[in-house]
Amino acid sequence: PLVNLAESGSGVLDISQDQDEIFELSHRVAVLFEGHLSSPLVASATSRDELGLLMSGVGIEDDEARDVA
């Protein structure tokens, strides 16, 4: 499973909207919303509320977000 890969030090790209899964697997998180990619965040220093806001587009179109469309 992905957890074993992550724990062994392998890089894992997980595309998910399940916050439990995201926080269980991730060291860093970034959000893609409508073609804009947020700056990477340290998962352990990110709250569920902060991640939820980014997932709904709040704050993701600021100067630090990158256009990937």
GROMACS .gro file of N, CA and C in nm:
model
  207
    1PRO      N    1   0.082  -0.122   0.000
    1PRO     CA    2   0.000   0.000   0.000
    1PRO      C    3   0.086   0.127   0.000
    2LEU      N    4   0.022   0.238  -0.027
    2LEU     CA    5   0.093   0.366  -0.033
    2LEU      C    6   0.162   0.400   0.098
    3VAL      N    7   0.102   0.364   0.210
    3VAL     CA    8   0.162   0.396   0.341
    3VAL      C    9   0.300   0.332   0.351
    4ASN      N   10   0.313   0.208   0.309
    4ASN     CA   11   0.443   0.140   0.315
    4ASN      C   12   0.546   0.208   0.226
    5LEU      N   13   0.505   0.249   0.108
    5LEU     CA   14   0.596   0.320   0.019
    5LEU      C   15   0.642   0.453   0.081
    6ALA      N   16   0.547   0.528   0.135
    6ALA     CA   17   0.580   0.657   0.196
    6ALA      C   18   0.674   0.639   0.314
    7GLU      N   19   0.647   0.539   0.397
    7GLU     CA   20   0.730   0.514   0.515
    7GLU      C   21   0.870   0.467   0.477
    8SER      N   22   0.885   0.404   0.360
    8SER     CA   23   1.016   0.356   0.318
    8SER      C   24   1.101   0.467   0.256
    9GLY      N   25   1.042   0.586   0.241
    9GLY     CA   26   1.117   0.698   0.187
    9GLY      C   27   1.091   0.724   0.039
   10SER      N   28   1.007   0.645  -0.023
   10SER     CA   29   0.975   0.667  -0.164
   10SER      C   30   0.889   0.791  -0.180
   11GLY      N   31   0.904   0.859  -0.292
   11GLY     CA   32   0.817   0.970  -0.323
   11GLY      C   33   0.684   0.917  -0.374
   12VAL      N   34   0.575   0.971  -0.323
   12VAL     CA   35   0.442   0.927  -0.363
   12VAL      C   36   0.359   1.049  -0.399
   13LEU      N   37   0.299   1.047  -0.516
   13LEU     CA   38   0.207   1.152  -0.557
   13LEU      C   39   0.066   1.097  -0.539
   14ASP      N   40  -0.009   1.156  -0.449
   14ASP     CA   41  -0.144   1.111  -0.420
   14ASP      C   42  -0.240   1.223  -0.455
   15ILE      N   43  -0.331   1.197  -0.545
   15ILE     CA   44  -0.431   1.297  -0.582
   15ILE      C   45  -0.560   1.257  -0.513
   16SER      N   46  -0.603   1.338  -0.417
   16SER     CA   47  -0.715   1.300  -0.332
   16SER      C   48  -0.787   1.422  -0.280
   17GLN      N   49  -0.914   1.402  -0.246
   17GLN     CA   50  -0.987   1.505  -0.173
   17GLN      C   51  -1.021   1.458  -0.032
   18ASP      N   52  -0.971   1.340   0.004
   18ASP     CA   53  -0.995   1.282   0.136
   18ASP      C   54  -0.888   1.333   0.233
   19GLN      N   55  -0.926   1.425   0.322
   19GLN     CA   56  -0.827   1.485   0.412
   19GLN      C   57  -0.763   1.383   0.505
   20ASP      N   58  -0.837   1.281   0.549
   20ASP     CA   59  -0.775   1.178   0.635
   20ASP      C   60  -0.660   1.111   0.561
   21GLU      N   61  -0.684   1.075   0.436
   21GLU     CA   62  -0.581   1.011   0.354
   21GLU      C   63  -0.463   1.106   0.331
   22ILE      N   64  -0.493   1.230   0.300
   22ILE     CA   65  -0.388   1.329   0.275
   22ILE      C   66  -0.297   1.343   0.396
   23PHE      N   67  -0.355   1.362   0.513
   23PHE     CA   68  -0.272   1.383   0.632
   23PHE      C   69  -0.203   1.256   0.679
   24GLU      N   70  -0.260   1.140   0.649
   24GLU     CA   71  -0.196   1.014   0.687
   24GLU      C   72  -0.071   0.987   0.604
   25LEU      N   73  -0.077   1.022   0.475
   25LEU     CA   74   0.032   0.988   0.383
   25LEU      C   75   0.134   1.096   0.362
   26SER      N   76   0.098   1.221   0.384
   26SER     CA   77   0.177   1.332   0.331
   26SER      C   78   0.271   1.397   0.430
   27HIS      N   79   0.387   1.433   0.377
   27HIS     CA   80   0.480   1.521   0.448
   27HIS      C   81   0.458   1.664   0.401
   28ARG      N   82   0.429   1.676   0.272
   28ARG     CA   83   0.400   1.807   0.212
   28ARG      C   84   0.273   1.794   0.130
   29VAL      N   85   0.199   1.904   0.121
   29VAL     CA   86   0.076   1.906   0.040
   29VAL      C   87   0.073   2.031  -0.046
   30ALA      N   88   0.013   2.017  -0.162
   30ALA     CA   89  -0.015   2.130  -0.250
   30ALA      C   90  -0.153   2.105  -0.308
   31VAL      N   91  -0.223   2.212  -0.343
   31VAL     CA   92  -0.360   2.201  -0.392
   31VAL      C   93  -0.366   2.256  -0.534
   32LEU      N   94  -0.430   2.181  -0.622
   32LEU     CA   95  -0.457   2.226  -0.758
   32LEU      C   96  -0.605   2.261  -0.765
   33PHE      N   97  -0.635   2.386  -0.798
   33PHE     CA   98  -0.773   2.434  -0.806
   33PHE      C   99  -0.789   2.518  -0.931
   34GLU      N  100  -0.874   2.472  -1.021
   34GLU     CA  101  -0.905   2.545  -1.144
   34GLU      C  102  -0.779   2.593  -1.217
   35GLY      N  103  -0.681   2.504  -1.230
   35GLY     CA  104  -0.560   2.536  -1.304
   35GLY      C  105  -0.454   2.612  -1.228
   36HIS      N  106  -0.476   2.636  -1.100
   36HIS     CA  107  -0.378   2.706  -1.015
   36HIS      C  108  -0.326   2.610  -0.909
   37LEU      N  109  -0.194   2.607  -0.895
   37LEU     CA  110  -0.129   2.520  -0.798
   37LEU      C  111  -0.079   2.604  -0.681
   38SER      N  112  -0.120   2.566  -0.560
   38SER     CA  113  -0.075   2.639  -0.442
   38SER      C  114   0.072   2.612  -0.417
   39SER      N  115   0.132   2.695  -0.336
   39SER     CA  116   0.267   2.667  -0.289
   39SER      C  117   0.261   2.545  -0.198
   40PRO      N  118   0.365   2.462  -0.197
   40PRO     CA  119   0.366   2.345  -0.110
   40PRO      C  120   0.363   2.387   0.037
   41LEU      N  121   0.292   2.309   0.117
   41LEU     CA  122   0.282   2.332   0.261
   41LEU      C  123   0.331   2.209   0.336
   42VAL      N  124   0.387   2.229   0.453
   42VAL     CA  125   0.425   2.117   0.540
   42VAL      C  126   0.296   2.063   0.602
   43ALA      N  127   0.268   1.936   0.578
   43ALA     CA  128   0.141   1.878   0.623
   43ALA      C  129   0.122   1.890   0.774
   44SER      N  130   0.226   1.863   0.851
   44SER     CA  131   0.213   1.866   0.997
   44SER      C  132   0.191   2.006   1.051
   45ALA      N  133   0.219   2.108   0.970
   45ALA     CA  134   0.199   2.247   1.013
   45ALA      C  135   0.075   2.309   0.948
   46THR      N  136  -0.004   2.227   0.880
   46THR     CA  137  -0.122   2.274   0.809
   46THR      C  138  -0.247   2.220   0.876
   47SER      N  139  -0.343   2.307   0.902
   47SER     CA  140  -0.468   2.263   0.965
   47SER      C  141  -0.564   2.210   0.860
   48ARG      N  142  -0.659   2.131   0.905
   48ARG     CA  143  -0.764   2.082   0.815
   48ARG      C  144  -0.843   2.199   0.758
   49ASP      N  145  -0.866   2.301   0.840
   49ASP     CA  146  -0.939   2.418   0.793
   49ASP      C  147  -0.863   2.489   0.681
   50GLU      N  148  -0.732   2.506   0.702
   50GLU     CA  149  -0.649   2.573   0.600
   50GLU      C  150  -0.650   2.494   0.469
   51LEU      N  151  -0.635   2.363   0.480
   51LEU     CA  152  -0.637   2.279   0.360
   51LEU      C  153  -0.774   2.285   0.293
   52GLY      N  154  -0.881   2.281   0.373
   52GLY     CA  155  -1.016   2.289   0.318
   52GLY      C  156  -1.041   2.419   0.244
   53LEU      N  157  -0.991   2.529   0.298
   53LEU     CA  158  -1.006   2.657   0.229
   53LEU      C  159  -0.933   2.657   0.095
   54LEU      N  160  -0.811   2.604   0.093
   54LEU     CA  161  -0.737   2.595  -0.033
   54LEU      C  162  -0.811   2.506  -0.132
   55MET      N  163  -0.866   2.394  -0.083
   55MET     CA  164  -0.939   2.302  -0.170
   55MET      C  165  -1.064   2.366  -0.230
   56SER      N  166  -1.117   2.468  -0.162
   56SER     CA  167  -1.234   2.537  -0.216
   56SER      C  168  -1.194   2.664  -0.294
   57GLY      N  169  -1.064   2.686  -0.310
   57GLY     CA  170  -1.015   2.797  -0.391
   57GLY      C  171  -0.982   2.923  -0.315
   58VAL      N  172  -1.009   2.927  -0.187
   58VAL     CA  173  -0.982   3.047  -0.108
   58VAL      C  174  -0.831   3.061  -0.089
   59GLY      N  175  -0.776   3.172  -0.136
   59GLY     CA  176  -0.634   3.201  -0.118
   59GLY      C  177  -0.542   3.136  -0.220
   60ILE      N  178  -0.596   3.056  -0.309
   60ILE     CA  179  -0.509   2.984  -0.401
   60ILE      C  180  -0.470   3.068  -0.522
   61GLU      N  181  -0.543   3.173  -0.550
   61GLU     CA  182  -0.512   3.255  -0.666
   61GLU      C  183  -0.429   3.378  -0.628
   62ASP      N  184  -0.365   3.374  -0.511
   62ASP     CA  185  -0.281   3.486  -0.471
   62ASP      C  186  -0.149   3.484  -0.549
   63ASP      N  187  -0.058   3.573  -0.515
   63ASP     CA  188   0.066   3.587  -0.590
   63ASP      C  189   0.156   3.463  -0.582
   64GLU      N  190   0.140   3.380  -0.478
   64GLU     CA  191   0.227   3.265  -0.463
   64GLU      C  192   0.179   3.144  -0.543
   65ALA      N  193   0.054   3.144  -0.584
   65ALA     CA  194   0.002   3.031  -0.661
   65ALA      C  195   0.056   3.037  -0.804
   66ARG      N  196   0.077   2.921  -0.862
   66ARG     CA  197   0.129   2.913  -0.998
   66ARG      C  198   0.018   2.870  -1.092
   67ASP      N  199   0.013   2.930  -1.209
   67ASP     CA  200  -0.083   2.891  -1.311
   67ASP      C  201  -0.025   2.772  -1.386
   68VAL      N  202  -0.094   2.659  -1.384
   68VAL     CA  203  -0.044   2.540  -1.452
   68VAL      C  204  -0.132   2.500  -1.570
   69ALA      N  205  -0.227   2.585  -1.603
   69ALA     CA  206  -0.318   2.552  -1.714
   69ALA      C  207  -0.251   2.572  -1.849
   0.00000   0.00000   0.00000
